[in-house]
XYZ file of C-alpha atoms in Angstrom:
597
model
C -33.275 -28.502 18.262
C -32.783 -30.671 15.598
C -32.447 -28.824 12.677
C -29.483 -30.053 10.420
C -29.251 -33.006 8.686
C -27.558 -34.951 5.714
C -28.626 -33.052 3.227
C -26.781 -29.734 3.597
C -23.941 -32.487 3.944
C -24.388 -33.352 0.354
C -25.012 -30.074 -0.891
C -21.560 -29.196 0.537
C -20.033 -31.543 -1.757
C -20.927 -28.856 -4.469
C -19.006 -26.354 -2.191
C -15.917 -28.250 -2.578
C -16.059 -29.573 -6.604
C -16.242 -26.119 -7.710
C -14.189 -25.044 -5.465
C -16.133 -21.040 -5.137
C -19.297 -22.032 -3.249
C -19.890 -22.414 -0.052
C -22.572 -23.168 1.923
C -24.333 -20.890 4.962
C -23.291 -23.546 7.109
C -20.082 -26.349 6.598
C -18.082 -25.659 3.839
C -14.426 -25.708 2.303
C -14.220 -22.574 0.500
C -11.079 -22.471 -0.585
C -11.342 -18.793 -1.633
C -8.426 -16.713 -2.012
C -8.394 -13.566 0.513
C -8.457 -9.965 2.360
C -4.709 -8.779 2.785
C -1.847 -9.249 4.475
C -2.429 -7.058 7.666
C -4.384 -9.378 9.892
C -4.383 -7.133 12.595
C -6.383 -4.567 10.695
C -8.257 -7.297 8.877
C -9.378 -8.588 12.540
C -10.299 -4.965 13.213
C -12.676 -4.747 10.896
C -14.075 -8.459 11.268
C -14.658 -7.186 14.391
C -16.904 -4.476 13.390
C -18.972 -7.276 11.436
C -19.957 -8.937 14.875
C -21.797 -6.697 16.132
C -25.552 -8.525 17.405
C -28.169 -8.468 14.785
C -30.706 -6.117 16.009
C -34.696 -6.699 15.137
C -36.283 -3.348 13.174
C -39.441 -1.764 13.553
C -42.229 -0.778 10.736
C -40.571 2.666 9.562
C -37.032 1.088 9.002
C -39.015 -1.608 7.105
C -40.867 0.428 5.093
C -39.316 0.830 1.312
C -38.144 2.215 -0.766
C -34.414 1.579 -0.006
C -31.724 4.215 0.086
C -30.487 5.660 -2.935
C -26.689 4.588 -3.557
C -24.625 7.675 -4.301
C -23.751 8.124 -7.754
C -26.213 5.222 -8.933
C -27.930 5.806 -12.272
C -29.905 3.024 -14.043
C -29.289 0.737 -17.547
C -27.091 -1.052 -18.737
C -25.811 -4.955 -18.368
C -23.863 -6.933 -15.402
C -22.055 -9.698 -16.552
C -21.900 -12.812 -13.550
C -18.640 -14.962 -14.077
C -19.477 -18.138 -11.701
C -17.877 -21.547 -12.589
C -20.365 -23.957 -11.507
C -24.019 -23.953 -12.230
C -26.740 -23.309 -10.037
C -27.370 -26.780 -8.332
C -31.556 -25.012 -7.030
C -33.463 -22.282 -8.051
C -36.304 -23.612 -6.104
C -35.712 -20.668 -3.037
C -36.969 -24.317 -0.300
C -33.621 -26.201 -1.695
C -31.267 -23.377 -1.207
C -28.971 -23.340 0.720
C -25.834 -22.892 -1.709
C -24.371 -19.198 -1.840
C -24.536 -19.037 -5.404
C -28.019 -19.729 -5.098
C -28.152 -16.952 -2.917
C -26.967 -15.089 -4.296
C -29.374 -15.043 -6.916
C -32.288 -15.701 -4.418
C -31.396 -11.540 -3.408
C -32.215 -10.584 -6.678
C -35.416 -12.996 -7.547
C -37.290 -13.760 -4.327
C -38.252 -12.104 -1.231
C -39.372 -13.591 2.064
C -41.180 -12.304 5.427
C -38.023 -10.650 6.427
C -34.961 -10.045 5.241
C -30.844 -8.628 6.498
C -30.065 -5.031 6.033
C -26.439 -3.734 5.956
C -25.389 -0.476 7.109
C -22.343 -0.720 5.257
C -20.392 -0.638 8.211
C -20.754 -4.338 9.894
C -24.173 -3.504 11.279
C -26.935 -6.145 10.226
C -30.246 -5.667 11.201
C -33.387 -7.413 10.212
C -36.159 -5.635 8.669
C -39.832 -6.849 7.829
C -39.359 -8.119 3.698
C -42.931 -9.130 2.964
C -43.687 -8.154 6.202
C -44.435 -4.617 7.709
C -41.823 -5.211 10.028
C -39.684 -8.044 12.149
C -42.211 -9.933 13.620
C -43.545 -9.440 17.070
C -43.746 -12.227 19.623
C -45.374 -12.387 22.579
C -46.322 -15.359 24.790
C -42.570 -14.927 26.161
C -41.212 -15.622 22.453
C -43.221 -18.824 21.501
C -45.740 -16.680 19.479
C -44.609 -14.535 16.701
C -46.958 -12.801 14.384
C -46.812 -11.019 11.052
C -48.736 -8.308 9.030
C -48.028 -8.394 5.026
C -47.483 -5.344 3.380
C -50.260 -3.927 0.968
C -49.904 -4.805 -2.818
C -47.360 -7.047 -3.036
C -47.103 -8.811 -6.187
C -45.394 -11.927 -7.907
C -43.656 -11.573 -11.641
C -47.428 -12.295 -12.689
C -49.300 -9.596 -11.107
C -50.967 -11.737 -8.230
C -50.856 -10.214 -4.279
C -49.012 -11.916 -2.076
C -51.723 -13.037 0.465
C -51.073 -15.214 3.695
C -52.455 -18.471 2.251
C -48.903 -17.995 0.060
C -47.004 -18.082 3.311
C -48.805 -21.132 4.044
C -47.981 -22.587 1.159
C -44.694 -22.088 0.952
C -44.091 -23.490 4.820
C -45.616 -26.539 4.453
C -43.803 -27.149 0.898
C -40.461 -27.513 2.489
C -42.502 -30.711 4.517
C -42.847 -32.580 1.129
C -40.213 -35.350 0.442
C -39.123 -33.053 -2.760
C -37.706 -30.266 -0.316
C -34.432 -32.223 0.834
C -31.506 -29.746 0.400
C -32.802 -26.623 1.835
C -32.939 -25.304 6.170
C -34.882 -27.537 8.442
C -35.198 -24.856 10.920
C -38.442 -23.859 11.098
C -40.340 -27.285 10.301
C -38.570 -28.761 13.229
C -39.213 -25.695 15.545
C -43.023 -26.115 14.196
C -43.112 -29.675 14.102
C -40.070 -31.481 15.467
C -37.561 -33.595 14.515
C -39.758 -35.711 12.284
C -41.759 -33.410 10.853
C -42.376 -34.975 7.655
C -44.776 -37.022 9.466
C -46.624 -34.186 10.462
C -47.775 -33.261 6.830
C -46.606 -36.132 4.511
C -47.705 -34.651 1.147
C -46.340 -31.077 1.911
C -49.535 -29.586 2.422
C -50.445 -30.249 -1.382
C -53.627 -32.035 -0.341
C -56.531 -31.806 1.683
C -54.631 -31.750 4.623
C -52.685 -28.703 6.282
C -50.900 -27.856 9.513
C -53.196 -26.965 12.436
C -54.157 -23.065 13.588
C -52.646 -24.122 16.618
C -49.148 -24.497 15.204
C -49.311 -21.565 11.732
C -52.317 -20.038 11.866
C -53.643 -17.343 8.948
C -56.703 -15.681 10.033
C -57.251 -13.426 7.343
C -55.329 -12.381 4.273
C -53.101 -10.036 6.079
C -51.947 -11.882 8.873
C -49.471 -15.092 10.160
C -49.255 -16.204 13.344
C -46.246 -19.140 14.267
C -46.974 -20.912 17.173
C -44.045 -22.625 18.980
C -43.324 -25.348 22.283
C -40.920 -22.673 23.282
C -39.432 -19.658 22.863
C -37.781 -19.407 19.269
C -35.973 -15.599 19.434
C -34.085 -16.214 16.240
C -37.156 -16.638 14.226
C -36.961 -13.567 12.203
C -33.536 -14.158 11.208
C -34.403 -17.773 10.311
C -37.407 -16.559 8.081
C -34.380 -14.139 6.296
C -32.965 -16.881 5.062
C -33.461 -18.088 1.264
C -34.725 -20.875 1.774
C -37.923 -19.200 3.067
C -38.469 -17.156 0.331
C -42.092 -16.932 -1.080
C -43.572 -19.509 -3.120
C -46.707 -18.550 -4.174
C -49.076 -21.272 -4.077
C -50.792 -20.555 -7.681
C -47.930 -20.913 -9.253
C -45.988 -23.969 -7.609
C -44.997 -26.848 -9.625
C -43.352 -29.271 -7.451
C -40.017 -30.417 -9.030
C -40.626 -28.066 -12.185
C -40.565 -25.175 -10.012
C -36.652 -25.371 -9.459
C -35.669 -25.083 -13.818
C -38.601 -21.874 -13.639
C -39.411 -19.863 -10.328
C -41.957 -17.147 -9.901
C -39.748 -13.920 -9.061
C -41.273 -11.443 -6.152
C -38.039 -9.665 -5.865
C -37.032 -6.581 -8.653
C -35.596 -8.826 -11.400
C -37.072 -12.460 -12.742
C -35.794 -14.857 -15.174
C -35.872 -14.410 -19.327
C -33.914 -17.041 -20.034
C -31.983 -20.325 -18.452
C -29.734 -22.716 -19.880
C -28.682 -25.214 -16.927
C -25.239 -24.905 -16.279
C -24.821 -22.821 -19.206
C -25.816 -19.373 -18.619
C -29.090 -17.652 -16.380
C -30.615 -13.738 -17.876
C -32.447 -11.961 -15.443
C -34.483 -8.554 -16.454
C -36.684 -6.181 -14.439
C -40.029 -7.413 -12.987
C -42.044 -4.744 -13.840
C -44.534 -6.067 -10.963
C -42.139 -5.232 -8.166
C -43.067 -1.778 -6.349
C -39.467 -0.326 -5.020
C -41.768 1.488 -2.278
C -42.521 -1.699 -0.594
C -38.667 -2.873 -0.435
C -36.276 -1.353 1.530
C -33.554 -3.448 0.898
C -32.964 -3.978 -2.777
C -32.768 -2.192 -5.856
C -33.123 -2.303 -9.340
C -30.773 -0.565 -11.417
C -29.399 -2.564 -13.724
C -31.624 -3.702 -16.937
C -30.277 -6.840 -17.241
C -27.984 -9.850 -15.649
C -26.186 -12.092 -17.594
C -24.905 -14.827 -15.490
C -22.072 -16.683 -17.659
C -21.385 -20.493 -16.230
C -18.022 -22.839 -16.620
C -16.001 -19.711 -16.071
C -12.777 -20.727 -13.650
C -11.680 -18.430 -10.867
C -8.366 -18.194 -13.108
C -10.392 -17.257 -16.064
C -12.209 -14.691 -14.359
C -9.791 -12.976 -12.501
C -7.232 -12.158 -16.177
C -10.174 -10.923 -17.580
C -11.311 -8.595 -14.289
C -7.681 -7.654 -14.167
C -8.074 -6.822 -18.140
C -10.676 -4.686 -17.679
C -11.576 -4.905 -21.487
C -14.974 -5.323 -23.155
C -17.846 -6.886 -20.826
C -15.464 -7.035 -18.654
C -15.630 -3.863 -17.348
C -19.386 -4.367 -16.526
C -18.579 -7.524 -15.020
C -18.208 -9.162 -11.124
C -17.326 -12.437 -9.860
C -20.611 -13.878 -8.136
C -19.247 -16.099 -4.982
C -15.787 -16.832 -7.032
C -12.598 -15.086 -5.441
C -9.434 -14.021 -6.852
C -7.551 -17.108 -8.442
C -4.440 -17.866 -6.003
C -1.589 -18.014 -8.165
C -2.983 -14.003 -9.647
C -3.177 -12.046 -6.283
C 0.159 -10.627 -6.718
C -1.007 -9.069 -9.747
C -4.144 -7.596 -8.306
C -2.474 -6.257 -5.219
C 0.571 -5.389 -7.022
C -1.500 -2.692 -9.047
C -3.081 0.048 -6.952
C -5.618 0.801 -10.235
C -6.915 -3.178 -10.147
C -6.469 -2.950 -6.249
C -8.768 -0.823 -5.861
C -11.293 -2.542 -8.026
C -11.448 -5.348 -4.935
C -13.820 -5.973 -2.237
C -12.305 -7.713 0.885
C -14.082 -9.633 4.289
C -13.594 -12.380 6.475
C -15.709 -15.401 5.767
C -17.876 -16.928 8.288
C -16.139 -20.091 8.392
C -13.899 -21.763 10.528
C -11.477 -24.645 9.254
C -10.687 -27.050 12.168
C -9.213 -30.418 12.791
C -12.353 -32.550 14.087
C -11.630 -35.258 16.146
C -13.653 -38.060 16.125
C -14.099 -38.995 19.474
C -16.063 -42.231 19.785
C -12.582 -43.499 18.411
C -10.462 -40.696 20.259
C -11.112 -40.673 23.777
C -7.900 -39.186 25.328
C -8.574 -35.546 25.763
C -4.175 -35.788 26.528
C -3.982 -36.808 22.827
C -6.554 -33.895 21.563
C -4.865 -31.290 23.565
C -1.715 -32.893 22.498
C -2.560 -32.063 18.722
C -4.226 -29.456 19.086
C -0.696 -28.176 20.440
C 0.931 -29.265 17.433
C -0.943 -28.468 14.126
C 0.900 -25.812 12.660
C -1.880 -23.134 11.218
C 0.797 -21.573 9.030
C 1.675 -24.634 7.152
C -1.835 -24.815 6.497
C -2.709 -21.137 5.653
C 0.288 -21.432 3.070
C -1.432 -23.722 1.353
C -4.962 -21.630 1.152
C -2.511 -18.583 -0.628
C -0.945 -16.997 2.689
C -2.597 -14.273 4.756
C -4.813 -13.490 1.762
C -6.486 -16.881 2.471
C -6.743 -16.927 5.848
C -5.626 -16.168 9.308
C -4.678 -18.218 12.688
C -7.995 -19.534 14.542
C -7.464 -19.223 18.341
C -10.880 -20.384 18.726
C -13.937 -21.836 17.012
C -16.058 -18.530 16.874
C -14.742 -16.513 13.387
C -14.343 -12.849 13.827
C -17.909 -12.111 11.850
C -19.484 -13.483 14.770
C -21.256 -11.634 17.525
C -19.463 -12.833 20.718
C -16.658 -13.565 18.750
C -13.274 -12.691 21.064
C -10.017 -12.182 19.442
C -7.812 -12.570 22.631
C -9.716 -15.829 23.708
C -6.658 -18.478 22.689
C -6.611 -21.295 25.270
C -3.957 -23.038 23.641
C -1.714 -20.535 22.535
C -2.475 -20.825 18.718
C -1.508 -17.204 18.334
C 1.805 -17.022 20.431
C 2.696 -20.401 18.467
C 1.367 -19.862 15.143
C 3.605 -23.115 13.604
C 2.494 -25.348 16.526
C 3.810 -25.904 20.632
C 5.944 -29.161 20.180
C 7.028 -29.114 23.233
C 3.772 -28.805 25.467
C 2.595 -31.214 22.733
C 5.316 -34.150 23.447
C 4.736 -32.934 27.404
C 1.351 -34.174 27.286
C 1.838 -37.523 25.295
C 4.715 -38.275 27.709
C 2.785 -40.790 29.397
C 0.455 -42.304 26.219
C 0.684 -45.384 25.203
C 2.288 -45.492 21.413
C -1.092 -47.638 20.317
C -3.346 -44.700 21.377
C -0.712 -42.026 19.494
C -2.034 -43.668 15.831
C -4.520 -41.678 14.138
C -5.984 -42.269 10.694
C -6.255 -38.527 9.256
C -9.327 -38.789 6.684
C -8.754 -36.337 3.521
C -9.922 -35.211 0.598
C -8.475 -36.249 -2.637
C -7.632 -32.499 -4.277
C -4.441 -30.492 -4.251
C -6.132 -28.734 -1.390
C -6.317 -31.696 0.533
C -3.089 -32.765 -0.439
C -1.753 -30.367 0.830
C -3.455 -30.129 4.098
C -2.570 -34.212 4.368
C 1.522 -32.809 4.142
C 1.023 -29.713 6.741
C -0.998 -32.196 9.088
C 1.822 -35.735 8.772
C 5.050 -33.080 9.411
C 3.429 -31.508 12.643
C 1.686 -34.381 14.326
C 4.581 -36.740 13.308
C 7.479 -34.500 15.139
C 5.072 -34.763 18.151
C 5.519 -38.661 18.127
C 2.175 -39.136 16.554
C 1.542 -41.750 13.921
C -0.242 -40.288 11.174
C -2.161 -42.680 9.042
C -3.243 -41.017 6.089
C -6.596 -42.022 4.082
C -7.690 -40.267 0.702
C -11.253 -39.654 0.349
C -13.141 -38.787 -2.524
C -13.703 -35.551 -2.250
C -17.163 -35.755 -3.837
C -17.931 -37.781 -1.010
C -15.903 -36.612 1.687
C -18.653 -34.867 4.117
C -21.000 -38.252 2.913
C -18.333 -40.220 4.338
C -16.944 -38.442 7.791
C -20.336 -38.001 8.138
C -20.819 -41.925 9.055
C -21.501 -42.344 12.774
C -18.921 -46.024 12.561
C -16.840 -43.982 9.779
C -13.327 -45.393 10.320
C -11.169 -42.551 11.122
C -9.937 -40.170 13.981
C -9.263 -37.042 12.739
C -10.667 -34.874 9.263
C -10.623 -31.699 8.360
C -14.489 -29.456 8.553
C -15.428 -26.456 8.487
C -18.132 -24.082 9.645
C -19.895 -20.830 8.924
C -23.394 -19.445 10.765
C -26.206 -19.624 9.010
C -27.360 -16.130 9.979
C -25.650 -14.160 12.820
C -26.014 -15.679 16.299
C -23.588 -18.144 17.938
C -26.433 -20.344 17.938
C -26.070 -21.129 14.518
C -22.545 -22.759 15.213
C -22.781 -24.288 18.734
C -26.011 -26.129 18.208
C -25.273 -27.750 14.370
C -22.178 -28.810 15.129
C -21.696 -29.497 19.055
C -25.470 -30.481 20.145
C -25.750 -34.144 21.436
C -28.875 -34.163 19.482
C -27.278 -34.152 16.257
C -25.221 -36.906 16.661
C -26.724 -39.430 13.930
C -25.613 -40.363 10.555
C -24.952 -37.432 7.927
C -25.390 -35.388 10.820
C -23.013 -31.952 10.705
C -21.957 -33.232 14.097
C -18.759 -34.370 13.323
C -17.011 -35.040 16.206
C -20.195 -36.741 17.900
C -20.157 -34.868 21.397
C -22.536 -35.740 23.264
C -21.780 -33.535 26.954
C -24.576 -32.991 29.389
C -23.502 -29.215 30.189
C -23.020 -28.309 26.339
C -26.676 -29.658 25.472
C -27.660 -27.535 29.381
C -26.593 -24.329 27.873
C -27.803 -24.498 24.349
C -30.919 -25.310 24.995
C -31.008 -22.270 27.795
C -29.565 -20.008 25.383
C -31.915 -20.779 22.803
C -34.780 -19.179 24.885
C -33.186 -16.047 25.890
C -32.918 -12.529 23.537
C -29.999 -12.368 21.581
C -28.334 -9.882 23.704
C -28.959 -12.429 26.641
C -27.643 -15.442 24.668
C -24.295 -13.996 24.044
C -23.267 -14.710 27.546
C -24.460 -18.130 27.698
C -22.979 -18.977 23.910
C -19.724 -17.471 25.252
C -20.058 -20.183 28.321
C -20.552 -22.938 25.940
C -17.808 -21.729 23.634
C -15.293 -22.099 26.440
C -16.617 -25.114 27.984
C -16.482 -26.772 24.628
C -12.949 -25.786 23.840
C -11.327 -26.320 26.674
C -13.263 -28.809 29.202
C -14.368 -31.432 25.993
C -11.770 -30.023 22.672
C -13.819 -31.484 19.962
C -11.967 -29.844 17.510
C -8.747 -28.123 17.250
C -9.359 -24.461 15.401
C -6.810 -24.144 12.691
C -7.857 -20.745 10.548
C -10.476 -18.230 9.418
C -11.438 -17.742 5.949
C -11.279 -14.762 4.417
C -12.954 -13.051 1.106
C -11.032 -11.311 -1.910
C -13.110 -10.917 -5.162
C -12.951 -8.357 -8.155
C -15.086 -6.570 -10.286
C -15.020 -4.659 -13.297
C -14.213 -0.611 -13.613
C -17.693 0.217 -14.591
C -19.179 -1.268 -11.278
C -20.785 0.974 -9.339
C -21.799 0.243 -5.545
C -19.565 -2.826 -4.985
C -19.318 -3.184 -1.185
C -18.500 -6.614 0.778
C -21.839 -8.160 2.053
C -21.099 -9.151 5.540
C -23.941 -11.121 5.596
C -23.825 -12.930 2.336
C -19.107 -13.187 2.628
C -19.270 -11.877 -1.279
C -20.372 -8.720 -3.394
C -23.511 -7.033 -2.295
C -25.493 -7.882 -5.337
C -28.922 -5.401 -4.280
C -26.879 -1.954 -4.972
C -25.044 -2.427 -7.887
C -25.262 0.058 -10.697
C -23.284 0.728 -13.985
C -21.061 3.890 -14.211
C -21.821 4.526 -17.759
């Protein structure tokens, strides 16, 4: 399965400018944390893994849950510090952008939280999850009745078309590939060149609509993860009345409870109630707040005095995907009344030393640095434990089948790096093959990582030959298949929650090509054997046979030595009500926020 190409690469390049996005998938988020008991903070990562389980028609079935204590009015103020790079829900695949897609669109299905690290997915659109039969390569749906866009039209399932075959058109470049390619393959452009604008559309026997009510996905093989994939944003309804190519990412039609009054690009966004959305067909969202005022160009260190203020707006307000600013979280934690005004989470993402290994082919020399890189030197430089903790592996606590004791090489016994089984291994290598040119990114992050990275690998005996990046270009750049350098810096996060969504981006032979999010270009017969077997089973199933991959990756190939998790520490304003960390979003839960007064 093909399904990730350059272009998230170059969205992620927005991740790391602004330095408070990140993207479902690679990113560099260099957000500021969850606390300084890791043990507890793995406990309750934990608790976020738990499998993502598939509801029926009655949990689907709105309207959602009343939060306790939530009354309605009033206005949210948004501090973000970079604009909104889509608002066109088949290019995103930003989490600011998401963020805003929970309040605007809606899609067939969609993620709901119990609060307590349970994610299940319920039918959005739809009257439930899906059902599939045909052993998985047939999934249909059933749209709810009376579902209207911001201008009073019913969804019908000609929309659904529409919007599938959109995300073919050459316009659609930064969004998920994951359904065309399951639909169509790797090249599925070809398959519908002018996005299904024309006269031309996909055939019955691959999305079929046989009435108004009804969608039926037909697949090559069994595609389990499909209602998750369809939960994403970047298969949220477009309805085909009101599509205007390019135009439609400045000035989207809203399903969801709020829609757009006003946008300045990279100035400010307003969104007020749609009076067209019916709370009885949701069962996710909300729609308590009269209006959103999104404020743009605010920095993290801007946003967090005023949050720690608590005067004016800024009571009302909340950082959007922005986390505490670094050089403030003394003052936050320091205060038990701002303290408490905090949600905290582990991120989905996993920072790791890629090796490149079309240039490093000694798995003595991998193992050899993956001994040595010392994760606390690094984490120091992300703000301490409130920026991350050690990575044993390459799975991050929020996944399911994610195993806190699994450390093959001892990253939590030697936190600072194993010198000695480091210089044991590279005994016997010649000094030519212990040079490596360390790629990195030209920010005080990166400097910083380029310091951490020369003092361990050089007391191993390795040569470290450092080369600065641009870091608008960095992922453009590692992300050439004859890029000239052996070892960079990447990170990871799932793009919803199954293993599946890490091991086949980033470690499928398939993806090795240029601006591919396979880094490291492995290319192993067994890896690409039990991917594409756990890719047909349930996700229950799968777990076992990710877990087998995970292992076999880490130890038998090491494409990657795991360095630390990201974690999530944002603030909000006194008059917040319903502020809870989204474990499937990594920042505020935006659908169940109310004012106090």
């Amino acid at each position: 399965m093909k399904s990730f190409t350059s272009r998230r690469a170059r969205a992620v390049v927005v991740a790391i400018a602004a330095g408070s996005l990140a993207l479902t998938g690679c990113s560099e988020n260099k957000g500021s944390s969850s606390g300084k008991d890791s043990k507890k903070d793995q406990e309750e990562a934990s608790s976020q893994s738990k499998a993502v389980t598939y509801a029926d028609a009655a949990a689907s079935t709105g309207p959602a849950e009343e939060v306790p204590g939530a009354k309605s009015g009033g206005t949210i103020t948004v501090y973000q510090e970079a604009g909104l790079t889509h608002l066109d829900p088949g290019q995103i695949y930003v989490s600011d952008a998401g963020q805003v897609a929970n309040l605007l669109f809606r899609g067939l299905t969609n993620f709901e939280e119990d609060g307590k690290g349970g994610v299940s997915v319920v039918g959005d659109l739809a009257t439930d999850s899906g059902k599939s039969s045909d052993g998985g390569k047939t999934w249909t749906f059933t749209l709810k009745d009376g579902v209207k866009d911001q201008n009073g039209k019913v969804i019908t399932s000609a929309d659904i078309r529409h919007t599938v075959e959109r995300t073919y058109a050459e316009f659609i470049f930064d969004g998920p590939t994951y359904l065309q390619t399951w639909l169509s393959g790797a090249e599925y452009r070809k398959a519908l060149p002018d996005g299904g604008y024309g006269a031309k559309h996909l055939p019955d026997s691959v999305l079929e609509t046989p009435d108004a009510k009804t969608v039926v996905f037909h697949f090559d093989k069994p595609r389990p993860d499909l209602p998750q994939t369809l939960a994403m944003p970047g298969y949220s309804i477009v309805p085909e009345g009101s599509d205007t190519k390019e135009k439609y990412d400045k000035a989207p039609v809203s399903l969801g409870p709020y829609k757009i009054s006003e946008y300045k690009v990279g100035k400010s966004l307003k969104l007020v109630k749609n009076d067209q959305w019916d709370p009885k067909t949701d069962s996710v969202r909300h729609q308590y707040v009269d209006l959103w005022d999104v404020q743009f160009g605010v920095t993290e260190s801007t946003q967090t005095k005023r949050l720690i203020s608590d005067q004016g707006d800024a009571k009302s307000a909340i950082q959007f995907t922005g986390s505490v600013d670094a050089t403030q979280i003394q003052d936050v934690i320091g205060t038990p009344a701002v303290n408490q005004r905090t949600i905290k989470g582990y991120q989905p993402y996993v920072m790791q030393l890629t090796f490149n290994l079309d240039r490093v082919k000694n798995k003595k020399i991998r193992d050899a640095v993956t001994y040595a890189v010392n994760s606390k030197s690094l984490i120091a430089g992300e703000g301490g434990a409130y920026g991350g903790d050690v990575a044993p592996n390459l799975f991050a606590p929020t996944l399911p089948g994610y195993e806190a004791t699994y450390d093959p090489y001892g990253r939590l016994k030697t936190p600072q790096g194993n010198l000695e089984k480091a210089k044991e291994l590279l005994a016997d290598v010649p000094a030519a093959e212990r040079k490596l040119v360390f790629a990195y990114g030209n920010t005080e992050a990166g400097q910083k990582r380029k310091v951490a990275i020369e003092d361990a690998l050089s007391k191993v005996g390795i040569d470290v030959v450092a080369k600065e990046i641009d870091s608008a270009s960095y992922y453009q750049q590692i992300g050439e298949l004859d890029n000239p350098y052996d070892i960079y810096i990447t990170g990871w996060g799932q793009d919803w929650p199954s293993p599946g969504t890490v091991v086949t981006p980033i470690y499928d032979g398939d993806q090795v090509a240029k601006g591919s999010s396979n880094y490291s270009h492995i290319d192993d017969p067994k890896v690409q054997e039990l991917i594409q077997k756990a890719l047909t089973q349930e996700p229950t199933e799968a777990a076992k046979t990710w877990q087998e991959a995970h292992h076999y990756i880490l130890e038998k190939v090491n494409p990657a030595a795991p360095l630390w998790y990201t974690k999530q520490f944002q603030l909000y304003g006194s008059n917040i009500g319903g502020a809870r960390y989204s474990t499937e979003s990594s920042y505020i839960d935006v659908t169940r926020l109310f004012l106090k007064s």
